Every structure is written in C-alpha cells, then in structure tokens.
C-alpha cells in the first residue's frame, strides 16, 4: 500500500504554484450539466475527488473529455434522461457527490444520488440541502440503499432561510434554482470564495445570480443556460497548507497563483505568531525564522479562519512557544490527528471542541496514519518539521485534495517520497541517511 516516507528538518525553500480550487471545481463540474452545450473548464485540479466526480458525470451519459491535464470539456446533451441515477463505490466516498442532486434536479427535475461520504470529520447532515430543494417544490426521499431521490413537476423560486451557514447547501440550492421559475432568495448563505466562483460560472452560462459572496443571494430563474469557457480560482486551502509548511519548517516559500484576499485569515494569524508574510498581486511569500509565538484561533465560516486549515495550523502552533487554543466551531470530529501528533512529541489536550496546545521545541519522526484529508496534510507538515524519518499511511485521503503533493514538496527541497513496499522504503532511508 502506498505511503509517504519523509525525512524532516529541512527548511523548505523555493516556489510552489497552487492548483485550482478543489471545492470550487466540484461545484462547477457538477453545474456544467445544467446546459446541453459544451462547457470548457480550465484550472481543474487533477486530484482524486475531481476525477471521481467526472467519472460519475460520464456514467450519467455526459461527454467528458480531458483537453489537457487541467482543462476539461463537459457536454451534458448526451445524458441518458431515463437513467438519472448516480451510484458507484467511488462516488459514495466523496462528499461532493451531492452536487449532482442540485444540478440534475435543476436540469431534469429528477435526481437519484447515493448518500455522500467524504472525510469522517463529523455528522455532516444534508437537511439544509433537502430543505432548500423542498422549498423550490421538490419531493425528497431517502430510499433503501442509502440513496437520495429528489423529484419535482416544476421548480418555483422561493425565499429560503438557511438555519446554518453551509457551503454545500448554498451551492446546491443555487444550482437547483437557476432554471426555476421566478425569484429565489437564499438568506444566511455561505460566503466562501468557491460560492462566488460557482455563481460566476453559472452567470457565465447565462444564469442571473446576484449577491454571491454576501449572505443574501438572489437568483432570477432563466429559461436555459448555454455553454461557456471558465477558469477556476486558485485553491485557498492548498495555498494555506504551503504557508503553514513554510512556517513549521522555518523556510521561505513563494506561493504562486493565489488570491491574497482569500488568504487574509491565514496570513494575519501567521503574521501574528511572528512569521513574515508578504503579499504580491497573485502570490504570497512566507518566511519564518526561529520559534513562533502562541495564539488563539476559532474556526468560522468565511471570512473567518477556515476549518480546513485547522489541523495544519495546530501542527504549526504545537511548535510555537507558550500555550495556544484552537476552537473548532464547524465540525465536531476534527481533532483525530491529535493522537498522531502526540506520538511525535506534541502536547495537545482536546477538551470539547477546543484543542489546548502547549508548544514543544520540536517533533520526532514516527509511523503515522492519515485520519482524513486535511489532517493528513497536517501530518506531512509535522513530518517535514520533525527530527528523523516518518512514514504516513492511508495517503489516499491526501491524494483526494492535493495535486502532486510530494512532487511540489520535493521541488522545495523537502525529502519525501511515495513508497509501495518495504524495499522502496529502505532504499529511501539509505539514500537520505
Ligand atoms: C464544505 C467543504 C469542506 C469544508 C466545509 C466548511 C466541499 C466539497 N467541502 O463541506 O472542505 O470543510 O465546506 O468550509 O466543498 N450542515 C448542516 N446541515 C446541512 C449541511 C451542513 O447542519 O444540510 C452543517 C455541517 O454539519 C457543518 C456546517 O453545517 O457543521 C458546515 O457544513 P458545510 O459548509 O455544508 O460543509 P460541506 O459543504 O460538507
């Protein structure tokens, strides 16, 4: 089984180019089937989650073609209208399968999708998605085999108030509403950059969506959508991961292809603990020298500190001086990496939804298991900062969301490799010792 083997204690130095945003791509790829015309989507990250979603879209009957590694053409015209069912062993593993509910319901007034999986970071209900679809006039049932079936004779715009701020439900309701009759208002909408990106994509197809990026989104239904060419925004979380990697390894990384405005919550926390963060038009340089200071962080919906950066930041703070506290307010099961970090020497105590961190001078290498996508990335950061060699198992989680993670780290001078067996692991160890 593939795992990472990492020799730490090398300050990472150089440049890294950030891929397109995974979470925007998942919404946009699903939204592309809302038209019968061809959509050409650029800057699609080549990661497991987008590959699985594209396979599901193809299985529906759409014509899906990679023009190059990061450019995908999707044409929904060939979708088999008598078989609007998405279910395979892979799609159940990704959370974003639920976006096909919104886009198929919007286009065909019928959708049947296997219940979403994704990272086990909490309960992750979909009641707000269902509430939105029902408000638009759909009937939604959960049938045997764990499938959600949504159907409607017609979809009619409504005023929808979200009980919680949810990225997934906001995007899903937008997709279901763009072709509905009349006006839909989503109140208490999520404001994440990828919501704006999905809305911009839909508008480039001829939709009429206003207010994305604020907490009130107004959608006026249109008769039909048309083909478009669109380029996805850079990945805020991949960028943030490399920013914290620069700090934890006391390195100096120029992170290219980013939108600095999207990074503000992360940039300001890293500056606050003592790192140097320099913003340019579309890149950010992060440098760190010596030990950082402690701080307090609470994860919040955008523009607050992103929950998807919580494990990476905790890993960095656990090497800082003094006591830090991280409070997780979005997902209830997001501290599973703490036990792994403890095996490297970290001192973190979890109390309720807070992690109380007592900074240590350094980590020592250990054999680790990635519990989920972002926690897996955090363990890679810890291993890069640690004394000695670490291995990280279950990297399938990390591959879901980071394109060429090991290659990008190697280009920064990090000693990391994917190995398939004991022999390859020994070879790496001999080479780096
Ligand atoms: C998306 C991201 C994920 C990120 C999260 C929060 C994708 C594919 N995934 O996940 O990486 O961590 O946003 O930024 O884009 N909730 C409900 N009912 C619902 C839906 C959500 O109670 O119907 C709750 C969730 O349990 C959670 C909170 O709302 O506590 C936020 O979840 P949401 O923003 O929907 O996360 P996802 O879309 O699943």
CSV table of C-alpha atoms and ligand atoms in Angstrom, one decimal:
chain,number,residue,atom,x,y,z
A,1,UNK,CA,0.0,0.0,0.0
A,2,UNK,CA,1.2,3.5,-0.9
A,3,UNK,CA,2.6,5.6,1.9
A,4,UNK,CA,4.7,8.7,2.3
A,5,UNK,CA,8.2,8.4,3.8
A,6,UNK,CA,9.6,11.7,4.9
A,7,UNK,CA,12.9,12.8,6.4
A,8,UNK,CA,12.3,16.1,8.2
A,9,UNK,CA,14.2,19.1,9.5
A,10,UNK,CA,14.9,20.7,6.1
A,11,UNK,CA,13.7,24.3,5.8
A,12,UNK,CA,11.6,24.4,2.7
A,13,UNK,CA,12.8,27.0,0.2
A,14,UNK,CA,11.7,28.0,-3.3
A,15,UNK,CA,8.5,28.5,-5.2
A,16,UNK,CA,5.3,26.5,-5.5
A,17,UNK,CA,2.3,27.0,-7.9
A,18,UNK,CA,-1.1,26.4,-6.4
A,19,UNK,CA,-3.7,24.4,-8.4
A,20,UNK,CA,-7.3,25.3,-9.0
A,21,UNK,CA,-9.7,25.2,-6.0
A,22,UNK,CA,-10.9,21.6,-5.4
A,23,UNK,CA,-14.1,22.7,-3.7
A,24,UNK,CA,-15.0,25.2,-6.4
A,25,UNK,CA,-14.2,22.6,-9.1
A,26,UNK,CA,-16.6,20.1,-7.6
A,27,UNK,CA,-19.5,22.5,-7.7
A,28,UNK,CA,-18.5,23.8,-11.2
A,29,UNK,CA,-18.1,20.4,-12.8
A,30,UNK,CA,-21.5,19.3,-11.5
A,31,UNK,CA,-23.1,22.6,-12.7
A,32,UNK,CA,-21.8,22.1,-16.2
A,33,UNK,CA,-24.5,19.6,-16.9
A,34,UNK,CA,-27.2,22.3,-16.5
A,35,UNK,CA,-26.8,23.1,-20.2
A,36,UNK,CA,-26.8,20.9,-23.3
A,37,UNK,CA,-23.9,22.9,-24.7
A,38,UNK,CA,-20.3,22.2,-24.2
A,39,UNK,CA,-18.5,23.8,-21.2
A,40,UNK,CA,-14.8,24.1,-21.2
A,41,UNK,CA,-13.4,24.4,-17.7
A,42,UNK,CA,-9.8,25.3,-17.0
A,43,UNK,CA,-7.6,25.1,-14.0
A,44,UNK,CA,-9.4,21.9,-12.7
A,45,UNK,CA,-7.1,20.3,-10.1
A,46,UNK,CA,-6.1,16.8,-11.1
A,47,UNK,CA,-7.0,15.2,-7.8
A,48,UNK,CA,-9.0,12.1,-6.8
A,49,UNK,CA,-12.1,14.0,-5.9
A,50,UNK,CA,-12.4,15.7,-9.3
A,51,UNK,CA,-11.5,12.5,-11.1
A,52,UNK,CA,-14.2,10.6,-9.3
A,53,UNK,CA,-16.9,13.3,-9.9
A,54,UNK,CA,-16.0,13.4,-13.6
A,55,UNK,CA,-16.3,9.6,-13.8
A,56,UNK,CA,-19.8,9.9,-12.3
A,57,UNK,CA,-20.8,12.6,-14.7
A,58,UNK,CA,-19.6,10.5,-17.6
A,59,UNK,CA,-21.5,7.5,-16.2
A,60,UNK,CA,-24.7,9.6,-16.4
A,61,UNK,CA,-24.0,9.7,-20.2
A,62,UNK,CA,-22.4,13.2,-20.4
A,63,UNK,CA,-19.5,13.6,-22.8
A,64,UNK,CA,-16.4,14.3,-20.7
A,65,UNK,CA,-13.0,14.9,-22.3
A,66,UNK,CA,-9.7,16.0,-20.8
A,67,UNK,CA,-8.3,18.6,-23.2
A,68,UNK,CA,-5.2,18.7,-21.1
A,69,UNK,CA,-4.4,17.7,-17.5
A,70,UNK,CA,-6.2,20.7,-16.1
A,71,UNK,CA,-8.8,21.5,-18.8
A,72,UNK,CA,-12.0,19.5,-19.1
A,73,UNK,CA,-14.7,19.6,-21.6
A,74,UNK,CA,-18.2,18.5,-20.5
A,75,UNK,CA,-21.3,18.3,-22.7
A,76,UNK,CA,-24.5,17.3,-20.9
A,77,UNK,CA,-26.5,16.8,-24.1
A,78,UNK,CA,-25.8,13.1,-24.2
A,79,UNK,CA,-27.1,12.4,-20.7
A,80,UNK,CA,-29.5,9.5,-20.6
A,81,UNK,CA,-32.7,11.1,-19.2
A,82,UNK,CA,-34.1,7.6,-18.3
A,83,UNK,CA,-31.2,6.8,-16.0
A,84,UNK,CA,-30.6,9.8,-13.8
A,85,UNK,CA,-29.0,7.8,-11.1
A,86,UNK,CA,-25.5,8.2,-9.6
A,87,UNK,CA,-24.1,5.4,-7.6
A,88,UNK,CA,-20.9,3.6,-7.7
A,89,UNK,CA,-18.5,2.5,-5.0
A,90,UNK,CA,-16.3,5.6,-5.6
A,91,UNK,CA,-19.0,8.3,-5.6
A,92,UNK,CA,-20.1,7.2,-2.2
A,93,UNK,CA,-16.7,8.1,-0.9
A,94,UNK,CA,-16.7,11.7,-1.9
A,95,UNK,CA,-18.8,14.4,-0.2
A,96,UNK,CA,-19.4,16.4,-3.3
A,97,UNK,CA,-21.5,13.7,-5.0
A,98,UNK,CA,-24.4,15.7,-3.5
A,99,UNK,CA,-23.8,18.5,-6.0
A,100,UNK,CA,-25.2,16.2,-8.7
A,101,UNK,CA,-28.5,16.3,-6.7
A,102,UNK,CA,-28.8,20.1,-7.2
A,103,UNK,CA,-27.7,20.1,-10.9
A,104,UNK,CA,-29.7,17.1,-12.0
A,105,UNK,CA,-32.8,18.3,-10.1
A,106,UNK,CA,-32.3,21.8,-11.7
A,107,UNK,CA,-32.0,20.4,-15.2
A,108,UNK,CA,-34.1,17.3,-15.3
A,109,UNK,CA,-36.4,17.8,-12.3
A,110,UNK,CA,-35.2,14.4,-11.1
A,111,UNK,CA,-32.1,13.1,-9.4
A,112,UNK,CA,-31.1,10.0,-7.6
A,113,UNK,CA,-27.7,10.0,-5.9
A,114,UNK,CA,-26.0,7.7,-3.4
A,115,UNK,CA,-25.7,9.5,0.0
A,116,UNK,CA,-22.5,11.4,0.4
A,117,UNK,CA,-19.4,10.1,2.1
A,118,UNK,CA,-16.2,12.2,2.3
A,119,UNK,CA,-14.0,12.7,5.3
A,120,UNK,CA,-15.2,11.4,8.6
A,121,UNK,CA,-14.9,14.8,10.4
A,122,UNK,CA,-18.4,14.9,11.9
A,123,UNK,CA,-22.0,14.1,11.4
A,124,UNK,CA,-22.3,16.2,8.2
A,125,UNK,CA,-26.1,16.1,7.7
A,126,UNK,CA,-27.8,17.3,4.5
A,127,UNK,CA,-31.0,18.6,6.0
A,128,UNK,CA,-30.4,22.1,4.7
A,129,UNK,CA,-29.9,20.9,1.1
A,130,UNK,CA,-33.2,18.9,1.4
A,131,UNK,CA,-35.0,21.9,3.0
A,132,UNK,CA,-33.9,24.1,0.0
A,133,UNK,CA,-35.0,21.6,-2.6
A,134,UNK,CA,-38.3,21.1,-0.9
A,135,UNK,CA,-38.9,24.9,-0.7
A,136,UNK,CA,-38.4,25.0,-4.5
A,137,UNK,CA,-41.2,22.4,-4.9
A,138,UNK,CA,-39.3,19.1,-5.0
A,139,UNK,CA,-40.2,16.0,-3.1
A,140,UNK,CA,-37.1,14.5,-1.5
A,141,UNK,CA,-36.9,10.9,-0.1
A,142,UNK,CA,-34.1,8.8,1.2
A,143,UNK,CA,-34.7,5.3,-0.2
A,144,UNK,CA,-33.2,1.9,0.6
A,145,UNK,CA,-29.6,1.5,-0.4
A,146,UNK,CA,-28.8,4.9,1.1
A,147,UNK,CA,-29.9,7.0,-1.9
A,148,UNK,CA,-31.5,10.4,-2.0
A,149,UNK,CA,-34.2,10.8,-4.6
A,150,UNK,CA,-35.4,14.3,-5.5
A,151,UNK,CA,-38.1,15.0,-8.0
A,152,UNK,CA,-40.4,17.9,-9.0
A,153,UNK,CA,-43.1,18.6,-11.5
A,154,UNK,CA,-41.9,22.1,-11.6
A,155,UNK,CA,-39.4,24.2,-9.6
A,156,UNK,CA,-40.6,27.6,-8.4
A,157,UNK,CA,-38.4,30.3,-6.8
A,158,UNK,CA,-38.8,30.9,-3.1
A,159,UNK,CA,-37.4,32.7,-0.1
A,160,UNK,CA,-35.1,30.2,1.7
A,161,UNK,CA,-33.5,30.9,5.1
A,162,UNK,CA,-30.6,28.6,5.9
A,163,UNK,CA,-30.6,27.5,9.6
A,164,UNK,CA,-26.8,27.0,9.5
A,165,UNK,CA,-24.2,28.6,7.2
A,166,UNK,CA,-23.4,25.8,4.8
A,167,UNK,CA,-21.2,25.8,1.7
A,168,UNK,CA,-22.7,22.7,0.2
A,169,UNK,CA,-26.3,23.6,0.6
A,170,UNK,CA,-25.8,27.1,-0.6
A,171,UNK,CA,-24.2,25.8,-3.8
A,172,UNK,CA,-26.7,23.1,-4.3
A,173,UNK,CA,-29.7,25.4,-3.9
A,174,UNK,CA,-28.1,27.8,-6.4
A,175,UNK,CA,-27.9,25.0,-8.9
A,176,UNK,CA,-31.4,23.8,-8.4
A,177,UNK,CA,-32.8,27.4,-8.6
A,178,UNK,CA,-31.0,28.8,-11.7
A,179,UNK,CA,-33.6,27.3,-14.1
A,180,UNK,CA,-36.6,27.5,-11.7
A,181,UNK,CA,-39.5,29.8,-12.4
A,182,UNK,CA,-39.2,33.2,-10.7
A,183,UNK,CA,-37.0,34.5,-8.0
A,184,UNK,CA,-35.2,32.6,-5.3
A,185,UNK,CA,-33.6,34.3,-2.3
A,186,UNK,CA,-31.1,32.4,-0.2
A,187,UNK,CA,-30.7,34.1,3.2
A,188,UNK,CA,-27.8,33.3,5.6
A,189,UNK,CA,-25.9,32.0,2.7
A,190,UNK,CA,-22.3,30.9,2.9
A,191,UNK,CA,-19.8,33.4,1.6
A,192,UNK,CA,-16.7,31.3,0.7
A,193,UNK,CA,-14.7,32.2,-2.4
A,194,UNK,CA,-15.8,29.0,-4.1
A,195,UNK,CA,-19.5,30.0,-3.7
A,196,UNK,CA,-18.6,33.2,-5.7
A,197,UNK,CA,-16.7,31.1,-8.2
A,198,UNK,CA,-19.7,28.7,-8.8
A,199,UNK,CA,-22.0,31.7,-9.1
A,200,UNK,CA,-19.7,33.4,-11.6
A,201,UNK,CA,-19.5,30.1,-13.6
A,202,UNK,CA,-23.3,29.8,-13.7
A,203,UNK,CA,-23.6,33.5,-14.7
A,204,UNK,CA,-21.2,32.9,-17.5
A,205,UNK,CA,-23.7,30.2,-18.6
A,206,UNK,CA,-26.4,32.8,-18.7
A,207,UNK,CA,-27.8,32.5,-15.1
A,208,UNK,CA,-28.9,35.5,-13.2
A,209,UNK,CA,-27.4,35.3,-9.7
A,210,UNK,CA,-26.6,38.4,-7.6
A,211,UNK,CA,-25.1,38.7,-4.2
A,212,UNK,CA,-22.8,35.7,-4.1
A,213,UNK,CA,-20.1,36.4,-1.5
A,214,UNK,CA,-22.7,38.2,0.7
A,215,UNK,CA,-25.1,36.4,3.0
A,216,UNK,CA,-28.1,37.1,0.7
A,217,UNK,CA,-28.0,35.5,-2.8
A,218,UNK,CA,-30.7,36.4,-5.3
A,219,UNK,CA,-31.4,34.2,-8.2
A,220,UNK,CA,-33.8,35.0,-11.0
A,221,UNK,CA,-34.6,31.8,-12.9
A,222,UNK,CA,-33.8,31.8,-16.7
A,223,UNK,CA,-35.2,29.6,-19.5
A,224,UNK,CA,-32.0,28.0,-20.5
A,225,UNK,CA,-28.3,28.0,-19.9
A,226,UNK,CA,-25.6,28.0,-22.6
A,227,UNK,CA,-22.0,26.7,-23.0
A,228,UNK,CA,-19.1,28.6,-21.6
A,229,UNK,CA,-15.3,28.7,-21.0
A,230,UNK,CA,-14.3,29.3,-17.5
A,231,UNK,CA,-11.2,29.2,-15.3
A,232,UNK,CA,-11.4,28.1,-11.7
A,233,UNK,CA,-9.9,30.2,-8.9
A,234,UNK,CA,-6.8,29.0,-7.0
A,235,UNK,CA,-7.2,26.7,-4.0
A,236,UNK,CA,-7.2,28.7,-0.8
A,237,UNK,CA,-6.5,25.6,1.3
A,238,UNK,CA,-3.7,24.2,-0.7
A,239,UNK,CA,-2.1,27.7,-0.5
A,240,UNK,CA,-2.7,27.9,3.2
A,241,UNK,CA,-1.1,24.4,3.7
A,242,UNK,CA,2.1,25.6,2.0
A,243,UNK,CA,2.1,28.8,4.0
A,244,UNK,CA,2.0,26.8,7.3
A,245,UNK,CA,4.6,24.4,5.9
A,246,UNK,CA,6.9,27.4,5.4
A,247,UNK,CA,6.5,28.4,9.0
A,248,UNK,CA,6.7,24.9,10.6
A,249,UNK,CA,9.9,24.1,8.7
A,250,UNK,CA,11.3,27.6,9.2
A,251,UNK,CA,11.6,28.0,5.5
A,252,UNK,CA,11.0,30.6,2.8
A,253,UNK,CA,8.3,29.8,0.2
A,254,UNK,CA,6.9,32.0,-2.6
A,255,UNK,CA,3.4,30.7,-3.1
A,256,UNK,CA,2.2,31.5,-6.6
A,257,UNK,CA,-1.2,31.6,-8.2
A,258,UNK,CA,-3.1,32.7,-5.2
A,259,UNK,CA,-5.7,35.4,-4.5
A,260,UNK,CA,-4.2,37.1,-1.4
A,261,UNK,CA,-7.6,38.5,-0.3
A,262,UNK,CA,-8.8,34.9,0.1
A,263,UNK,CA,-5.9,34.2,2.4
A,264,UNK,CA,-6.4,37.0,4.9
A,265,UNK,CA,-7.5,35.0,7.9
A,266,UNK,CA,-4.5,32.7,7.5
A,267,UNK,CA,-2.0,35.4,6.6
A,268,UNK,CA,-2.9,37.5,9.6
A,269,UNK,CA,-2.7,34.6,12.1
A,270,UNK,CA,0.8,33.7,10.7
A,271,UNK,CA,1.9,37.3,11.0
A,272,UNK,CA,0.6,37.5,14.5
A,273,UNK,CA,2.7,34.5,15.6
A,274,UNK,CA,5.8,36.0,14.1
A,275,UNK,CA,6.1,34.8,10.5
A,276,UNK,CA,6.9,37.2,7.7
A,277,UNK,CA,4.0,37.3,5.2
A,278,UNK,CA,4.5,39.4,2.1
A,279,UNK,CA,1.6,39.8,-0.3
A,280,UNK,CA,2.0,40.5,-4.0
A,281,UNK,CA,-0.7,40.7,-6.7
A,282,UNK,CA,-1.1,37.0,-7.2
A,283,UNK,CA,1.5,35.4,-4.9
A,284,UNK,CA,2.5,35.4,-1.2
A,285,UNK,CA,5.9,34.9,0.3
A,286,UNK,CA,6.0,33.3,3.7
A,287,UNK,CA,9.2,33.2,5.8
A,288,UNK,CA,9.9,32.1,9.3
A,289,UNK,CA,13.0,32.2,11.4
A,290,UNK,CA,13.2,30.8,14.9
A,291,UNK,CA,10.3,29.9,17.2
A,292,UNK,CA,6.8,31.4,16.6
A,293,UNK,CA,4.5,32.8,19.4
A,294,UNK,CA,1.3,31.3,20.6
A,295,UNK,CA,-2.2,32.5,19.7
A,296,UNK,CA,-5.9,31.6,19.9
A,297,UNK,CA,-8.0,30.6,16.9
A,298,UNK,CA,-11.6,29.8,16.3
A,299,UNK,CA,-12.7,28.3,13.0
A,300,UNK,CA,-15.6,30.1,11.4
A,301,UNK,CA,-17.4,30.3,8.0
A,302,UNK,CA,-15.6,32.7,5.5
A,303,UNK,CA,-14.2,35.3,6.1
A,304,UNK,CA,-13.3,33.6,9.4
A,305,UNK,CA,-10.5,31.1,9.9
A,306,UNK,CA,-11.2,28.1,7.7
A,307,UNK,CA,-11.9,24.7,9.4
A,308,UNK,CA,-10.0,23.1,6.5
A,309,UNK,CA,-6.8,24.8,7.8
A,310,UNK,CA,-7.3,23.9,11.5
A,311,UNK,CA,-5.1,20.8,11.6
A,312,UNK,CA,-2.3,22.4,9.6
A,313,UNK,CA,-2.3,25.5,11.9
A,314,UNK,CA,-2.5,23.3,15.1
A,315,UNK,CA,0.6,21.4,13.9
A,316,UNK,CA,2.4,24.8,13.5
A,317,UNK,CA,1.2,26.2,16.8
A,318,UNK,CA,2.3,23.0,18.6
A,319,UNK,CA,5.9,24.0,17.8
A,320,UNK,CA,5.4,27.6,18.9
A,321,UNK,CA,6.3,28.9,22.4
A,322,UNK,CA,3.6,29.1,25.0
A,323,UNK,CA,0.0,27.9,25.1
A,324,UNK,CA,-2.4,28.2,22.1
A,325,UNK,CA,-6.0,27.3,21.9
A,326,UNK,CA,-7.9,26.3,18.8
A,327,UNK,CA,-11.7,26.1,18.9
A,328,UNK,CA,-13.4,24.1,16.2
A,329,UNK,CA,-16.9,25.5,15.6
A,330,UNK,CA,-17.8,23.9,12.2
A,331,UNK,CA,-17.3,20.1,12.6
A,332,UNK,CA,-17.3,18.1,15.8
A,333,UNK,CA,-14.8,15.4,14.9
A,334,UNK,CA,-11.9,17.3,13.6
A,335,UNK,CA,-9.1,16.6,16.1
A,336,UNK,CA,-8.4,13.0,15.1
A,337,UNK,CA,-4.8,13.9,14.2
A,338,UNK,CA,-4.0,14.9,17.8
A,339,UNK,CA,-3.2,11.3,18.8
A,340,UNK,CA,-0.8,11.0,15.8
A,341,UNK,CA,0.9,14.3,16.6
A,342,UNK,CA,1.3,13.2,20.3
A,343,UNK,CA,3.3,10.3,19.0
A,344,UNK,CA,5.8,12.8,17.5
A,345,UNK,CA,6.0,14.6,20.9
A,346,UNK,CA,3.3,17.3,20.5
A,347,UNK,CA,1.4,18.3,23.7
A,348,UNK,CA,-2.2,18.8,22.8
A,349,UNK,CA,-5.2,18.2,25.0
A,350,UNK,CA,-8.7,18.1,23.5
A,351,UNK,CA,-11.5,19.5,25.7
A,352,UNK,CA,-14.9,19.5,24.0
A,353,UNK,CA,-14.4,21.4,20.7
A,354,UNK,CA,-11.1,23.0,21.8
A,355,UNK,CA,-7.5,21.9,21.5
A,356,UNK,CA,-5.3,23.2,24.2
A,357,UNK,CA,-1.8,23.3,22.9
A,358,UNK,CA,1.4,23.6,24.9
A,359,UNK,CA,4.2,24.3,22.4
A,360,UNK,CA,7.2,22.0,22.3
A,361,UNK,CA,10.7,22.6,20.9
A,362,UNK,CA,10.4,20.0,18.1
A,363,UNK,CA,8.9,16.8,16.8
A,364,UNK,CA,10.5,13.4,16.4
A,365,UNK,CA,9.7,11.2,13.4
A,366,UNK,CA,7.1,8.5,13.8
A,367,UNK,CA,5.0,6.0,11.9
A,368,UNK,CA,1.7,7.7,11.3
A,369,UNK,CA,-1.7,7.2,9.7
A,370,UNK,CA,-3.6,10.0,7.9
A,371,UNK,CA,-7.1,10.2,9.5
A,372,UNK,CA,-8.6,12.4,6.8
A,373,UNK,CA,-7.6,14.8,4.0
A,374,UNK,CA,-6.6,18.0,5.9
A,375,UNK,CA,-5.4,16.1,9.0
A,376,UNK,CA,-3.2,14.0,6.6
A,377,UNK,CA,-1.7,17.2,5.2
A,378,UNK,CA,-1.0,18.4,8.7
A,379,UNK,CA,0.9,15.2,9.5
A,380,UNK,CA,3.0,15.7,6.4
A,381,UNK,CA,3.9,19.2,7.7
A,382,UNK,CA,4.7,17.7,11.1
A,383,UNK,CA,6.9,15.1,9.5
A,384,UNK,CA,8.7,17.7,7.4
A,385,UNK,CA,9.5,19.7,10.6
A,386,UNK,CA,10.4,16.6,12.7
A,387,UNK,CA,13.8,15.2,13.5
A,388,UNK,CA,14.3,11.9,11.8
A,389,UNK,CA,12.2,9.8,9.5
A,390,UNK,CA,8.4,9.4,9.5
A,391,UNK,CA,6.0,7.3,7.5
A,392,UNK,CA,2.4,8.3,6.7
A,393,UNK,CA,-0.1,5.6,5.8
A,394,UNK,CA,-3.6,6.0,4.2
A,395,UNK,CA,-2.4,8.7,1.9
A,396,UNK,CA,-5.4,8.1,-0.2
A,397,UNK,CA,-7.1,10.8,1.8
A,398,UNK,CA,-4.4,13.3,1.0
A,399,UNK,CA,-4.5,12.4,-2.7
A,400,UNK,CA,-8.2,13.3,-2.8
A,401,UNK,CA,-7.3,17.0,-2.4
A,402,UNK,CA,-3.7,17.8,-3.1
A,403,UNK,CA,-2.3,17.5,-6.6
A,404,UNK,CA,1.3,16.2,-6.8
A,405,UNK,CA,1.8,17.0,-3.1
A,406,UNK,CA,5.0,15.1,-2.8
A,407,UNK,CA,6.4,16.5,-6.1
A,408,UNK,CA,5.7,20.1,-5.0
A,409,UNK,CA,7.4,19.5,-1.6
A,410,UNK,CA,10.4,17.9,-3.3
A,411,UNK,CA,10.8,20.9,-5.5
A,412,UNK,CA,11.0,23.0,-2.3
A,413,UNK,CA,13.9,20.8,-1.1
A,414,UNK,CA,11.7,18.5,1.1
A,415,UNK,CA,12.7,14.9,1.4
A,416,UNK,CA,9.5,13.0,0.7
A,417,UNK,CA,8.6,10.0,-1.5
A,418,UNK,CA,5.7,7.7,-2.1
A,419,UNK,CA,6.8,4.2,-1.5
A,420,UNK,CA,4.9,1.0,-2.3
A,421,UNK,CA,6.7,-1.6,-0.2
A,422,UNK,CA,9.4,-2.2,2.5
A,423,UNK,CA,12.1,-2.4,-0.1
A,424,UNK,CA,11.4,1.1,-1.5
A,425,UNK,CA,11.1,2.4,2.0
A,426,UNK,CA,14.6,1.1,2.9
A,427,UNK,CA,16.0,2.5,-0.3
A,428,UNK,CA,14.7,6.0,0.6
A,429,UNK,CA,16.1,5.6,4.1
A,430,UNK,CA,19.6,4.6,2.8
A,431,UNK,CA,19.6,7.5,0.4
A,432,UNK,CA,18.7,10.2,2.9
A,433,UNK,CA,20.8,8.9,5.8
B,1,LIG,C1,-17.5,22.1,2.5
B,1,LIG,C2,-16.1,21.7,2.0
B,1,LIG,C3,-15.3,21.3,3.2
B,1,LIG,C4,-15.3,22.3,4.3
B,1,LIG,C5,-16.6,22.8,4.6
B,1,LIG,C6,-16.7,24.0,5.6
B,1,LIG,C7,-16.6,20.8,-0.2
B,1,LIG,C8,-16.7,19.6,-1.0
B,1,LIG,N1,-16.3,20.6,1.1
B,1,LIG,O1,-18.1,20.9,3.1
B,1,LIG,O2,-14.0,21.0,2.7
B,1,LIG,O3,-14.6,21.8,5.5
B,1,LIG,O4,-17.4,23.2,3.5
B,1,LIG,O5,-16.0,25.1,5.0
B,1,LIG,O6,-16.8,21.9,-0.6
B,1,LIG,N2,-24.7,21.3,8.0
B,1,LIG,C9,-25.9,21.0,8.4
B,1,LIG,N3,-26.9,20.7,7.5
B,1,LIG,C10,-26.6,20.6,6.2
B,1,LIG,C11,-25.3,20.9,5.7
B,1,LIG,C12,-24.4,21.3,6.7
B,1,LIG,O7,-26.2,21.0,9.6
B,1,LIG,O8,-27.5,20.3,5.4
B,1,LIG,C13,-23.6,21.7,8.9
B,1,LIG,C14,-22.4,20.8,8.9
B,1,LIG,O9,-22.6,19.6,9.8
B,1,LIG,C15,-21.3,21.7,9.4
B,1,LIG,C16,-21.7,23.0,8.9
B,1,LIG,O10,-23.1,22.9,8.5
B,1,LIG,O11,-21.4,21.7,10.8
B,1,LIG,C17,-20.9,23.4,7.6
B,1,LIG,O12,-21.0,22.4,6.7
B,1,LIG,P1,-20.9,22.7,5.1
B,1,LIG,O13,-20.4,24.1,4.9
B,1,LIG,O14,-22.1,22.3,4.4
B,1,LIG,O15,-19.7,21.8,4.7
B,1,LIG,P2,-19.6,20.9,3.4
B,1,LIG,O16,-20.3,21.5,2.3
B,1,LIG,O17,-20.0,19.5,3.7
